[in-house]
Each structure stands twice: as C-alpha cells, then as structure tokens.
Short mmCIF file of N, CA and C in Angstrom, two decimals:
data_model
loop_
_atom_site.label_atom_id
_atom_site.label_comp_id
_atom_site.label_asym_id
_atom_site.label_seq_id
_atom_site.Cartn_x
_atom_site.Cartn_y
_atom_site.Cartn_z
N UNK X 823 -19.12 -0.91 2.76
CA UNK X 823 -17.73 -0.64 2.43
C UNK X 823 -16.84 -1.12 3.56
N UNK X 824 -15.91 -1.64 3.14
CA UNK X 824 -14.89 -2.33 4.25
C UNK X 824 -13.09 -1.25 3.70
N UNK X 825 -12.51 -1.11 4.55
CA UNK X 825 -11.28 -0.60 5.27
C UNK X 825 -9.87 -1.47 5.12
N UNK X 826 -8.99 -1.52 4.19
CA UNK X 826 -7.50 -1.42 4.22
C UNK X 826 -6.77 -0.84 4.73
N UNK X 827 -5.81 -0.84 5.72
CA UNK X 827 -4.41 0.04 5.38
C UNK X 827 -3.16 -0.70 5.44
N UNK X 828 -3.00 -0.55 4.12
CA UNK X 828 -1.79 -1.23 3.75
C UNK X 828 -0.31 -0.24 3.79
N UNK X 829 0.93 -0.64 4.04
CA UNK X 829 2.17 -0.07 3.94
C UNK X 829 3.16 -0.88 3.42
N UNK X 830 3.71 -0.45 1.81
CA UNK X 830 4.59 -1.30 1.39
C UNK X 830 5.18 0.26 0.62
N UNK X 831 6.55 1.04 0.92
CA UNK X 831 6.87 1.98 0.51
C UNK X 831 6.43 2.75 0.27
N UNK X 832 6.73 3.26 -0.68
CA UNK X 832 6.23 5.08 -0.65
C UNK X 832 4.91 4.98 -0.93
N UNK X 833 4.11 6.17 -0.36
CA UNK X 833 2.24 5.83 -0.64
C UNK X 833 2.22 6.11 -1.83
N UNK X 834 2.99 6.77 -2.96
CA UNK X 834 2.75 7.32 -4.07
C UNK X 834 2.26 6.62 -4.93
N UNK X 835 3.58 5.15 -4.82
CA UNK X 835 3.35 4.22 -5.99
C UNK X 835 2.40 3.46 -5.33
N UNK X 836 2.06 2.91 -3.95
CA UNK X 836 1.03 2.03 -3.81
C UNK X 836 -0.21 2.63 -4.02
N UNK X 837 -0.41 4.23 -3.82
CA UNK X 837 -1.81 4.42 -4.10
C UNK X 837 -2.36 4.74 -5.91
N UNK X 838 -1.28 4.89 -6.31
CA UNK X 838 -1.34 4.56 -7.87
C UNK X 838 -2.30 3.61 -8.26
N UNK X 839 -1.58 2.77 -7.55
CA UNK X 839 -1.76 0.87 -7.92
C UNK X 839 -3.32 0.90 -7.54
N UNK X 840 -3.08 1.21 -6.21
CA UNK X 840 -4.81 0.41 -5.64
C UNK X 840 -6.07 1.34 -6.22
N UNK X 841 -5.88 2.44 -6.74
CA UNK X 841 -6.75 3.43 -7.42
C UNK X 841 -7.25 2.63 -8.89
N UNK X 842 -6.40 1.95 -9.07
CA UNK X 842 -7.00 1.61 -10.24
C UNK X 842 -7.98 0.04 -10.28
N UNK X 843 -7.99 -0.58 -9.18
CA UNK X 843 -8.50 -1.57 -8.46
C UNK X 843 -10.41 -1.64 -9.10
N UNK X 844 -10.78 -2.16 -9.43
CA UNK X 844 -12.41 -2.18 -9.83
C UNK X 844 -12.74 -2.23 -8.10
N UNK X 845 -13.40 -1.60 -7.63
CA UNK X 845 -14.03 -2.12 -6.66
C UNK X 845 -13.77 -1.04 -5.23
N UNK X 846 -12.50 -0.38 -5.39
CA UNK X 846 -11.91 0.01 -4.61
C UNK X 846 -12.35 1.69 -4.81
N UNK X 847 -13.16 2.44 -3.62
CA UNK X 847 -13.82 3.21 -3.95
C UNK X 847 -12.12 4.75 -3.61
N UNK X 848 -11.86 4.37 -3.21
CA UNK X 848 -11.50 5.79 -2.53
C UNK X 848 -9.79 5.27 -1.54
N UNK X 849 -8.92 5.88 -2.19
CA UNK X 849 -7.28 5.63 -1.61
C UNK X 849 -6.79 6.89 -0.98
N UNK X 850 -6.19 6.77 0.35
CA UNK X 850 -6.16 8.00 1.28
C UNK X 850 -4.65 7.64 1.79
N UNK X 851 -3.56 8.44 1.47
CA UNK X 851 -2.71 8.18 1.91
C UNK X 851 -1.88 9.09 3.56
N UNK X 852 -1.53 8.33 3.85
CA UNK X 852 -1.27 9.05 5.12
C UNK X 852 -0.25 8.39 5.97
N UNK X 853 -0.39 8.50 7.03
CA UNK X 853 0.74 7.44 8.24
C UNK X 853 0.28 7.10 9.18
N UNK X 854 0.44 6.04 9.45
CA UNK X 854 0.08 5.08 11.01
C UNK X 854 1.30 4.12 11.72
N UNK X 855 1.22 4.01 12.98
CA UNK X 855 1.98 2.87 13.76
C UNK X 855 3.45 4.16 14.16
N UNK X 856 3.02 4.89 14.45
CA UNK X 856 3.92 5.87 15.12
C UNK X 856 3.57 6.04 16.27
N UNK X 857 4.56 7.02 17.17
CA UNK X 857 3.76 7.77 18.30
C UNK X 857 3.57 9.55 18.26
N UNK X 858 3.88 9.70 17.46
CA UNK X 858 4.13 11.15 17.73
C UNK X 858 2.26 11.77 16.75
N UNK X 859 2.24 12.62 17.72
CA UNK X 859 0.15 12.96 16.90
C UNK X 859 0.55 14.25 16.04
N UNK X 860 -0.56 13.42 15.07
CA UNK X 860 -0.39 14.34 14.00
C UNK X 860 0.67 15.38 13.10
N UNK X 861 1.73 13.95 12.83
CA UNK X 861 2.27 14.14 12.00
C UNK X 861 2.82 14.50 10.68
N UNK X 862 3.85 15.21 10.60
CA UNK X 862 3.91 16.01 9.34
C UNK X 862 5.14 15.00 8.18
N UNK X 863 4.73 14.69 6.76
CA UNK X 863 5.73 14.48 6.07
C UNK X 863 7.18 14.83 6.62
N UNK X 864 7.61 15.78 6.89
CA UNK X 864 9.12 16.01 7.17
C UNK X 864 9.67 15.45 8.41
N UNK X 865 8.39 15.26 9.32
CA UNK X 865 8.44 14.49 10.42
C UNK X 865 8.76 13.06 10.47
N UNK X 866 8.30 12.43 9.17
CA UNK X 866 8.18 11.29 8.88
C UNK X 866 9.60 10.89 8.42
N UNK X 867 9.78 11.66 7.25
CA UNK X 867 11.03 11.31 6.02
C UNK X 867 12.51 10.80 7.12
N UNK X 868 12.23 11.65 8.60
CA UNK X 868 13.64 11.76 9.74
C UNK X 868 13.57 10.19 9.96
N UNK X 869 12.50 9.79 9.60
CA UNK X 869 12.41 7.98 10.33
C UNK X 869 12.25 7.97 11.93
N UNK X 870 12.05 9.10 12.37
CA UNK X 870 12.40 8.73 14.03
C UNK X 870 10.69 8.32 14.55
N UNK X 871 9.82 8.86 14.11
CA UNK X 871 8.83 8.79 14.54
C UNK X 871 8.18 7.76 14.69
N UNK X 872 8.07 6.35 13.69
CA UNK X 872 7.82 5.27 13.80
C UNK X 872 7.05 5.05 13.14
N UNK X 873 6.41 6.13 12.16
CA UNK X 873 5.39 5.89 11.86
C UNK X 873 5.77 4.90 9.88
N UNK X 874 5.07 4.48 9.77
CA UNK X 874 5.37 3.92 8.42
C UNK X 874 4.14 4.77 7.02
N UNK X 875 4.63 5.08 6.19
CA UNK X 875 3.77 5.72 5.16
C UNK X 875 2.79 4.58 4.80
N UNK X 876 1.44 4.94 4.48
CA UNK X 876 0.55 3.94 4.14
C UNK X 876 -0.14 4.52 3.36
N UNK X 877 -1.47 4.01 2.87
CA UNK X 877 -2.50 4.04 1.95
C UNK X 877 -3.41 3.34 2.78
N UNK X 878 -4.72 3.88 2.86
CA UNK X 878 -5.87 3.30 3.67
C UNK X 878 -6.92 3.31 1.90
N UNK X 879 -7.22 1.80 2.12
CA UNK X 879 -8.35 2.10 1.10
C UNK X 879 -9.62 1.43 1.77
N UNK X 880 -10.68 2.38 0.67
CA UNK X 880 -12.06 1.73 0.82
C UNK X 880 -12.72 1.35 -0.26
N UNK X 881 -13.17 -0.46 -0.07
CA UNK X 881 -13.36 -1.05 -1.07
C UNK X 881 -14.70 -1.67 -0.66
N UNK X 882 -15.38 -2.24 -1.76
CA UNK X 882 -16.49 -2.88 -1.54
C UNK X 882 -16.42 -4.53 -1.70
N UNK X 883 -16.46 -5.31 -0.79
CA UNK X 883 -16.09 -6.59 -0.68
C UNK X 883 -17.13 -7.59 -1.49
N UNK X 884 -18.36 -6.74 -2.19
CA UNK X 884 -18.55 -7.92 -2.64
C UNK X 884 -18.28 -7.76 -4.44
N UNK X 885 -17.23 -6.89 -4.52
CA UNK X 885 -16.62 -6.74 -5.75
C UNK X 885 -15.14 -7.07 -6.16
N UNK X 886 -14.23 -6.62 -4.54
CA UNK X 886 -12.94 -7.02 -4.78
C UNK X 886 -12.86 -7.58 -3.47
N UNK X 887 -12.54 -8.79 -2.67
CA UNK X 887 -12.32 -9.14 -1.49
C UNK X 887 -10.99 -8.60 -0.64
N UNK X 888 -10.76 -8.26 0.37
CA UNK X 888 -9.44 -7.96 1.21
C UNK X 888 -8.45 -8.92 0.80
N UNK X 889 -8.82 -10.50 0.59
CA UNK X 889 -7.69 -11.26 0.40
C UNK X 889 -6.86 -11.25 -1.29
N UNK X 890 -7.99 -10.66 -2.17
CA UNK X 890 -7.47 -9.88 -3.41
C UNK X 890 -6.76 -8.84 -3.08
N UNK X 891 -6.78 -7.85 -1.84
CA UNK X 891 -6.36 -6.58 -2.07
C UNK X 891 -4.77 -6.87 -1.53
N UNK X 892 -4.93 -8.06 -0.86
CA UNK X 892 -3.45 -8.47 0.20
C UNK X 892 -2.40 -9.30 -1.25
N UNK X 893 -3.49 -9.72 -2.11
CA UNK X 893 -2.45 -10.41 -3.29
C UNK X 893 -2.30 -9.22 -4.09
N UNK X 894 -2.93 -8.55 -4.36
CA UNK X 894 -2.06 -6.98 -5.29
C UNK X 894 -1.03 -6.57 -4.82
N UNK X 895 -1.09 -6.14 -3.04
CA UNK X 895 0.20 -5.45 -1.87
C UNK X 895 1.37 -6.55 -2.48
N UNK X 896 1.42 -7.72 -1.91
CA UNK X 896 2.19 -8.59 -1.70
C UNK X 896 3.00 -8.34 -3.21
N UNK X 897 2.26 -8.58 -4.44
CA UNK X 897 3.09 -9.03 -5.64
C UNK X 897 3.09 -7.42 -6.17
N UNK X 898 3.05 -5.91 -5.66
CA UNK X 898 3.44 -5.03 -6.40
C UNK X 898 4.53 -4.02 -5.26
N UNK X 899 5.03 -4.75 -4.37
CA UNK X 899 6.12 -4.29 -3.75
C UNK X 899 7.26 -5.61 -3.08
N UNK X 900 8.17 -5.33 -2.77
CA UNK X 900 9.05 -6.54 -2.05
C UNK X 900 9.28 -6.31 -0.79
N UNK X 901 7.95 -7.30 -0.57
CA UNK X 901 8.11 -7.77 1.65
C UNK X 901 9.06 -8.44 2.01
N UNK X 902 9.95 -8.24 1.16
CA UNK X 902 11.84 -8.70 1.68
C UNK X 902 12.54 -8.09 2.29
N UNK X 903 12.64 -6.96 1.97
CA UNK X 903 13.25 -6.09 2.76
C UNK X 903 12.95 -5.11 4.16
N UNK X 904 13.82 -5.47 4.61
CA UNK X 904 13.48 -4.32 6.16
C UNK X 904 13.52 -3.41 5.60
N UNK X 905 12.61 -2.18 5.88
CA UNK X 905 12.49 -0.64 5.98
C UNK X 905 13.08 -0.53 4.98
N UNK X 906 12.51 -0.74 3.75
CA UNK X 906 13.21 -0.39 2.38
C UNK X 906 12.45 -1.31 1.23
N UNK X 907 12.12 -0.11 0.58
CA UNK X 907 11.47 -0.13 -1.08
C UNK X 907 12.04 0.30 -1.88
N UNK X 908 13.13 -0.61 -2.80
CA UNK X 908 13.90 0.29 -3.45
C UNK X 908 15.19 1.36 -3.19
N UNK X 909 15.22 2.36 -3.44
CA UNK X 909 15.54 3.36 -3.28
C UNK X 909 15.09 4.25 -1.76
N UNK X 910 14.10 3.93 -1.45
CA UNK X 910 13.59 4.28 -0.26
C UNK X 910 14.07 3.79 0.73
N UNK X 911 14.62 4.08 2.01
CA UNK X 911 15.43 3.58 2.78
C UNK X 911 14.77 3.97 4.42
N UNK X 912 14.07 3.00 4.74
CA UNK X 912 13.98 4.03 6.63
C UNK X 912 12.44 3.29 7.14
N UNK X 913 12.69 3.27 8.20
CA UNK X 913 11.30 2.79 9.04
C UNK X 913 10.00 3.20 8.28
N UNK X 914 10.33 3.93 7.54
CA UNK X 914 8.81 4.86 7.00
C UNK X 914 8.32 4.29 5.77
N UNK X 915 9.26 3.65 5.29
CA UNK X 915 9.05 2.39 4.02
C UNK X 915 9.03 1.04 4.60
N UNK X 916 8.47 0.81 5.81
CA UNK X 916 8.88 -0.55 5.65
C UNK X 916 6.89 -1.16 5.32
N UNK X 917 7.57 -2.91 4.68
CA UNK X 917 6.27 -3.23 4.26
C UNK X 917 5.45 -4.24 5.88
N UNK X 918 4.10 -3.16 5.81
CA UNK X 918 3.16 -3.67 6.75
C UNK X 918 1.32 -3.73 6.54
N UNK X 919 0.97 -4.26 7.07
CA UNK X 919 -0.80 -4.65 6.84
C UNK X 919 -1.13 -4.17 8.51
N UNK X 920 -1.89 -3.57 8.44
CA UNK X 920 -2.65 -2.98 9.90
C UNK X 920 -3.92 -3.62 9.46
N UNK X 921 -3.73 -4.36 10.11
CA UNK X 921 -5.02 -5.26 9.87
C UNK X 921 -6.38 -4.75 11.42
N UNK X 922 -7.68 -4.68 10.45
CA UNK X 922 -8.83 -3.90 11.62
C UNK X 922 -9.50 -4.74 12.45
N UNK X 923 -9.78 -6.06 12.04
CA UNK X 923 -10.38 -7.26 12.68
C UNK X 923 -9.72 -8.52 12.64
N UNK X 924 -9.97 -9.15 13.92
CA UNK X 924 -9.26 -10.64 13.57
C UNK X 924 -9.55 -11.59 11.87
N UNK X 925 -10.17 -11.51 11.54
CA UNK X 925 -10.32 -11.95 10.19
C UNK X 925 -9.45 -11.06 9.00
N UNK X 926 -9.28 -10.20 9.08
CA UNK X 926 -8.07 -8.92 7.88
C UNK X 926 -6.55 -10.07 8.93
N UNK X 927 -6.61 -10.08 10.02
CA UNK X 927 -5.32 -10.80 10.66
C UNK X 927 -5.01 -12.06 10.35
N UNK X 928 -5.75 -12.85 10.21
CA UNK X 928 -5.92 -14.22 9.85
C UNK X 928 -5.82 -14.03 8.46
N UNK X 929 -6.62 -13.42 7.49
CA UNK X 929 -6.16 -13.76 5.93
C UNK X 929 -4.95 -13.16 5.80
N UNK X 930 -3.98 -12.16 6.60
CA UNK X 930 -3.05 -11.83 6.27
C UNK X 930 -1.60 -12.63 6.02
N UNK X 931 -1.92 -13.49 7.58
CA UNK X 931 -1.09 -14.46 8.21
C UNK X 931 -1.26 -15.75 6.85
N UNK X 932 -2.35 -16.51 6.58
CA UNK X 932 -2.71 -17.04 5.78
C UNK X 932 -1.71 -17.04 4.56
N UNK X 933 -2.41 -15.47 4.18
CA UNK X 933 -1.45 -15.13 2.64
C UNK X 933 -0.11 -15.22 2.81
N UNK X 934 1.04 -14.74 3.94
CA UNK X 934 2.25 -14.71 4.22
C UNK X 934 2.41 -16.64 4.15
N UNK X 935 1.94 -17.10 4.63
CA UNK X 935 1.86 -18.74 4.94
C UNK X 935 1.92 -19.60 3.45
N UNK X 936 0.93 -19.30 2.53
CA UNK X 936 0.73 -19.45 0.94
C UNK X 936 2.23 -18.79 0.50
N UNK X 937 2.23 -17.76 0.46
CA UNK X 937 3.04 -17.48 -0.52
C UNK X 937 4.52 -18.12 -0.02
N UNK X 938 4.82 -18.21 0.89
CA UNK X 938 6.30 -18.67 1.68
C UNK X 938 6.21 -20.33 1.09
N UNK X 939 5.06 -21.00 1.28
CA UNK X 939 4.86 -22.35 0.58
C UNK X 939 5.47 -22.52 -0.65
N UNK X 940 4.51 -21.51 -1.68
CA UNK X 940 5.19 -21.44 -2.42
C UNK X 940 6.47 -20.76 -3.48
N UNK X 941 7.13 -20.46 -2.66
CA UNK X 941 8.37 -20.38 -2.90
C UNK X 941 8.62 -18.81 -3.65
N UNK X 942 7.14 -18.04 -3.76
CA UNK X 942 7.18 -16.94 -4.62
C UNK X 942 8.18 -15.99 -4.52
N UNK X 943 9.17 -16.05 -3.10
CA UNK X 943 10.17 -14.52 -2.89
C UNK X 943 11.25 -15.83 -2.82
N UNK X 944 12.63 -15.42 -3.06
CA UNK X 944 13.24 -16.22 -3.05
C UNK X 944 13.99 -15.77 -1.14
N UNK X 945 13.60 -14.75 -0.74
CA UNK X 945 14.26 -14.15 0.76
C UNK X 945 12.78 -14.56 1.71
N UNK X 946 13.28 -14.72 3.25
CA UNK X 946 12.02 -14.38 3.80
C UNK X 946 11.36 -12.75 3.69
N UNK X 947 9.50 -13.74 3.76
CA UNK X 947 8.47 -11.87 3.81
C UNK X 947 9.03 -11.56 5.22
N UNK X 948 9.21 -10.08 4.93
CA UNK X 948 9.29 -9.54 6.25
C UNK X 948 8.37 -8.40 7.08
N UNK X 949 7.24 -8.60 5.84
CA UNK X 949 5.74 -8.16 6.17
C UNK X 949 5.92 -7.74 7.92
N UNK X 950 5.38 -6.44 8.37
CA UNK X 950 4.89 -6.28 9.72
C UNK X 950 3.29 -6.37 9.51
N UNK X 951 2.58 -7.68 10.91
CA UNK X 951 1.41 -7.34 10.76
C UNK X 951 1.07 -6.82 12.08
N UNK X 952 -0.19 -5.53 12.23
CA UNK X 952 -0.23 -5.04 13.36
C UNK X 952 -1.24 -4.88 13.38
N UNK X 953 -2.24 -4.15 14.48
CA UNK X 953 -3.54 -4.01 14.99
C UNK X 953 -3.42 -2.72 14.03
N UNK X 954 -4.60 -2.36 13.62
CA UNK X 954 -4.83 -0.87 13.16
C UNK X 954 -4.60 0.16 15.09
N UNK X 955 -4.06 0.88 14.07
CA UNK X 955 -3.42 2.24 14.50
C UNK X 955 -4.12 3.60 14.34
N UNK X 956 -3.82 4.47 15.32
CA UNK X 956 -3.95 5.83 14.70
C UNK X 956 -4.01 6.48 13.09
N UNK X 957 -4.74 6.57 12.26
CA UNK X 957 -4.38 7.15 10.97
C UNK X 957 -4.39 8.86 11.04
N UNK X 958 -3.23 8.92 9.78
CA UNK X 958 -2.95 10.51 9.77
C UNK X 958 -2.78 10.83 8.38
N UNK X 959 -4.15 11.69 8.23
CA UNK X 959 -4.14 11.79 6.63
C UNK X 959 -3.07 12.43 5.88
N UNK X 960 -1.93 12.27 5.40
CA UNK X 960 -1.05 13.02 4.76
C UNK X 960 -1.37 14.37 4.33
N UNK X 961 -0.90 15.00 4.00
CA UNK X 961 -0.85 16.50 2.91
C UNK X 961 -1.64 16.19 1.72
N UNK X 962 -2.18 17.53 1.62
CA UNK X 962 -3.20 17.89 0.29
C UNK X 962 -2.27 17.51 -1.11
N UNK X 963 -0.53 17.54 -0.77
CA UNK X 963 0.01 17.57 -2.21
C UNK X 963 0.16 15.78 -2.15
N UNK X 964 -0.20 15.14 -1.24
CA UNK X 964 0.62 13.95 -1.77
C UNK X 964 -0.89 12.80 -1.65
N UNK X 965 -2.32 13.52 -1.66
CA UNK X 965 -3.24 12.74 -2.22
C UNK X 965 -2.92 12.68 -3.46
N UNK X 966 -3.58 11.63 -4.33
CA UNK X 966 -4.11 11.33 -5.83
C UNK X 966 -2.68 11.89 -6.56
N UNK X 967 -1.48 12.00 -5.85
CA UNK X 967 -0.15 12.27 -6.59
C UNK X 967 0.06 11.73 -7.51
N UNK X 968 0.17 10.54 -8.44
CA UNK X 968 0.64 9.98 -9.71
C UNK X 968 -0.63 10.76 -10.71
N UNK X 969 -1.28 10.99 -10.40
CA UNK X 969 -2.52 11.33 -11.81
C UNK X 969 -2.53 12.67 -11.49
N UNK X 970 -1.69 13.99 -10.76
CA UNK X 970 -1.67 14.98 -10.27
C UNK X 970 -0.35 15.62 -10.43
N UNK X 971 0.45 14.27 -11.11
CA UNK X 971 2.25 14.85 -11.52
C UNK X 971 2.45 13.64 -12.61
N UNK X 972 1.89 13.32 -13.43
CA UNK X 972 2.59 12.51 -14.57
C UNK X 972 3.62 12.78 -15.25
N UNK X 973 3.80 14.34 -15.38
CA UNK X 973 4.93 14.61 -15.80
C UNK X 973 5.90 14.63 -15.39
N UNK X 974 6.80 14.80 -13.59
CA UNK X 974 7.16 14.38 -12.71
C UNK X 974 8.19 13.53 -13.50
N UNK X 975 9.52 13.12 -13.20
CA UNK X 975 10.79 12.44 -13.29
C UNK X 975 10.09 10.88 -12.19
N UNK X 976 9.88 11.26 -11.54
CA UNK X 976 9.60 10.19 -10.06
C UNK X 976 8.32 9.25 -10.71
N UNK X 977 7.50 10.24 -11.11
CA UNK X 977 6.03 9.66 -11.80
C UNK X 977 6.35 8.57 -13.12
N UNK X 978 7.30 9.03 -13.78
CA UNK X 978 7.44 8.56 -15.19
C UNK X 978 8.09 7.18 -15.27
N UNK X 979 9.59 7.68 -14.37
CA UNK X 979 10.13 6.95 -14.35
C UNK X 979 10.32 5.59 -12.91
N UNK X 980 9.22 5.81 -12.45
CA UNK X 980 9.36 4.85 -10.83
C UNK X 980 7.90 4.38 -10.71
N UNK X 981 7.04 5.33 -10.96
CA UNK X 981 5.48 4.54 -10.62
C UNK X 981 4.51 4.44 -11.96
N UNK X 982 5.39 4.76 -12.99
CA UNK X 982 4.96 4.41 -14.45
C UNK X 982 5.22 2.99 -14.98
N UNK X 983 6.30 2.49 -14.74
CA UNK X 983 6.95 0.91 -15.00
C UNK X 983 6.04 0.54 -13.74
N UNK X 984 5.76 0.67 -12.50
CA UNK X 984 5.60 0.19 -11.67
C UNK X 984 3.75 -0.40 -12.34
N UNK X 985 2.92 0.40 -12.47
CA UNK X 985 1.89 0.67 -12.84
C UNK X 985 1.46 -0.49 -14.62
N UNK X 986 2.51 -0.31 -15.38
CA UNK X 986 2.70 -1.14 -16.56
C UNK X 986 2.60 -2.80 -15.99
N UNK X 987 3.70 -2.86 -15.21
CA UNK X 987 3.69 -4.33 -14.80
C UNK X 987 2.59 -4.95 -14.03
N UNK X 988 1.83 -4.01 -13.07
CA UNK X 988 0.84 -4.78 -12.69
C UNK X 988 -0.47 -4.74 -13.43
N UNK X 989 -0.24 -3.60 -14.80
CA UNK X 989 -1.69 -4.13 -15.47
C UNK X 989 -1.76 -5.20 -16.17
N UNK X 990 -0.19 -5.49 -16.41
CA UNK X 990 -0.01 -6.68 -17.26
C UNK X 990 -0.29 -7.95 -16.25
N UNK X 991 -0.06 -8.11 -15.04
CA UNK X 991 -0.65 -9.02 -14.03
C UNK X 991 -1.64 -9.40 -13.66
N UNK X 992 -2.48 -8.00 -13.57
CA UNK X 992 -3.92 -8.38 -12.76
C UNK X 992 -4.74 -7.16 -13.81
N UNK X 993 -4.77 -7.38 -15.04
CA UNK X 993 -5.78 -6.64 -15.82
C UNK X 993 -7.16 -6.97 -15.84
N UNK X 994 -7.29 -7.77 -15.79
CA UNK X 994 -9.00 -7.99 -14.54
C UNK X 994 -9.62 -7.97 -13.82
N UNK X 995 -8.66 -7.21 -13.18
CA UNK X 995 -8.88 -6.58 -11.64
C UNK X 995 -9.30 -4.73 -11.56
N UNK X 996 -8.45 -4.47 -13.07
CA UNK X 996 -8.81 -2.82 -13.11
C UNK X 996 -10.33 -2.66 -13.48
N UNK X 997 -10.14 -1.28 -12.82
CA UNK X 997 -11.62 -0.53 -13.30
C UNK X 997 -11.87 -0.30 -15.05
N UNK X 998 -12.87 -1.06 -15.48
CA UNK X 998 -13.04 -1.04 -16.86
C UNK X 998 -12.62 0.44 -17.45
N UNK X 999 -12.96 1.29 -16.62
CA UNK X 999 -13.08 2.27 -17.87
C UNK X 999 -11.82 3.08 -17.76
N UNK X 1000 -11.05 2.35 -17.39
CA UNK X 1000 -9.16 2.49 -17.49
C UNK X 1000 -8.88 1.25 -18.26
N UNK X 1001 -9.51 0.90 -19.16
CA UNK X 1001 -9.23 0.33 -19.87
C UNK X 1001 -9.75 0.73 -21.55
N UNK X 1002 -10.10 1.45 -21.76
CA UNK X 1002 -10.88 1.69 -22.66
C UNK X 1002 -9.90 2.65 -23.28
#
C-alpha cells in the first residue's frame, strides 16, 4: 500500500471523491503543513495556523497509480485559486500535494507541466507542492462525512453535484460495486 495526501478544499468533498476510487483502500481526513501540534477544526477554520485541510489516502498502486490519483485531485477541484474552493475562503482551503518521496514530487511537477501544456485551466495552477508534513487526524464527526450526512443541505447540494460530475468523468475508475 502506498500513501497520498492531497489538499484541494474542504476534506469533505475531496474525501467523497477519492472513497469511491477502485483501488483506494482507506481516506483519512485531517490537516498538515501547519505549525501549531495537534490541532483542532476551530483552530483551523481561524486560518492562522497554516495548516491546510487534507485527505491522506491509502491506495494500492498496482490497481490505481499516484499519477491517476493526481489526475482525479487536479480535474475535481480548481488549482486556480489561492486559498479558495469555492465558497471556502482561507489558507485552510488552499490546493496542495504533500508529496512523500522524490518520485510523488516529480509526477506531481510533471502533471502541473502536462496540464499547463495543455491549456486545461484557462488561469495559472496554483497547486502548493511540499515535502510531507506532520499529519493530524481530524475529528470523529468529519471522517466518512458525505455517506454519514446525505441528508445535510452541504451534502446534497455541494458534494452531491460535485460527486455526479466526476462519475460521469472517470466511471472506470470507481469501485464496481458503486456501481451496481
């Protein structure tokens, strides 16, 4: 098993996304690239801390590769914007790859390089890439959150469309039996 942690806005909707990934055993959302230890959500939301909200996943590479998991990040959030997803506004949304080995660094750089080629964002990515960091597992309420609040206003209406569009993208990529 090989190690992600990706940060592109709120962990809610990205760990939605990557949960449904064939391959991808287990999505842990939490925060890294701060300084302050062991940090709390409310700590976070102030923006002062530095830390950015993420999703750490664990996947098995010889089912879904890292450079698949960097083309899901890339095309189901916008690495255009500084510290902001949407509606989400603050250092704690901004989009980043904590990459664990020089090779997660290199395909990252790579993918930013491809996609700028071709012309896919019409703004520059403003992707942060960094060394892996400290991780800090979030709160018990904001694991496995979209399949734990569907009913939710936030769920329905923000990581439900969100969730629609990328099965319509990469529906070969989900776990079969979310498909059934």
């Amino acid at each position: 098993m090989q190690t992600a942690t990706l940060g592109g806005g709120c962990f809610w909707c990205t760990e939605a996304v990557f949960q449904t990934l064939n391959g991808v055993s287990r999505v842990t959302s939490g925060y890294m690239g701060g300084d302050l230890k062991h940090p709390t959500y409310m700590e976070i939301c102030n923006g002062d801390t530095g830390h950015a909200e993420v999703i750490q996943i664990e996947f098995d590479e010889r089912i879904i590769s890292f450079n698949e998991l960097l083309l899901v990040f890339f095309k189901t959030h916008n690495p255009t914007t500084l510290n902001r997803q949407g509606n989400d506004v603050g250092t704690q949304y901004r989009s980043v790859v904590f990459y664990e080995n020089e090779d997660q660094k290199k395909q990252t750089e790579d993918m930013i390089a491809n996609l700028k080629k071709q012309d896919i964002f019409e703004k520059p990515i403003l992707t942060e890439v960094s060394p892996i960091a400290e991780f800090y597992e979030a709160e018990d309420y904001h694991q496995n959150y979209f399949n734990n609040n569907q009913g939710k206003p936030y769920c329905a209406f923000v990581i439900q469309p969100k969730l629609n569009k990328f099965a319509a993208d990469f529906r070969a990529k989900i776990k079969p039996e979310l498909l059934e």
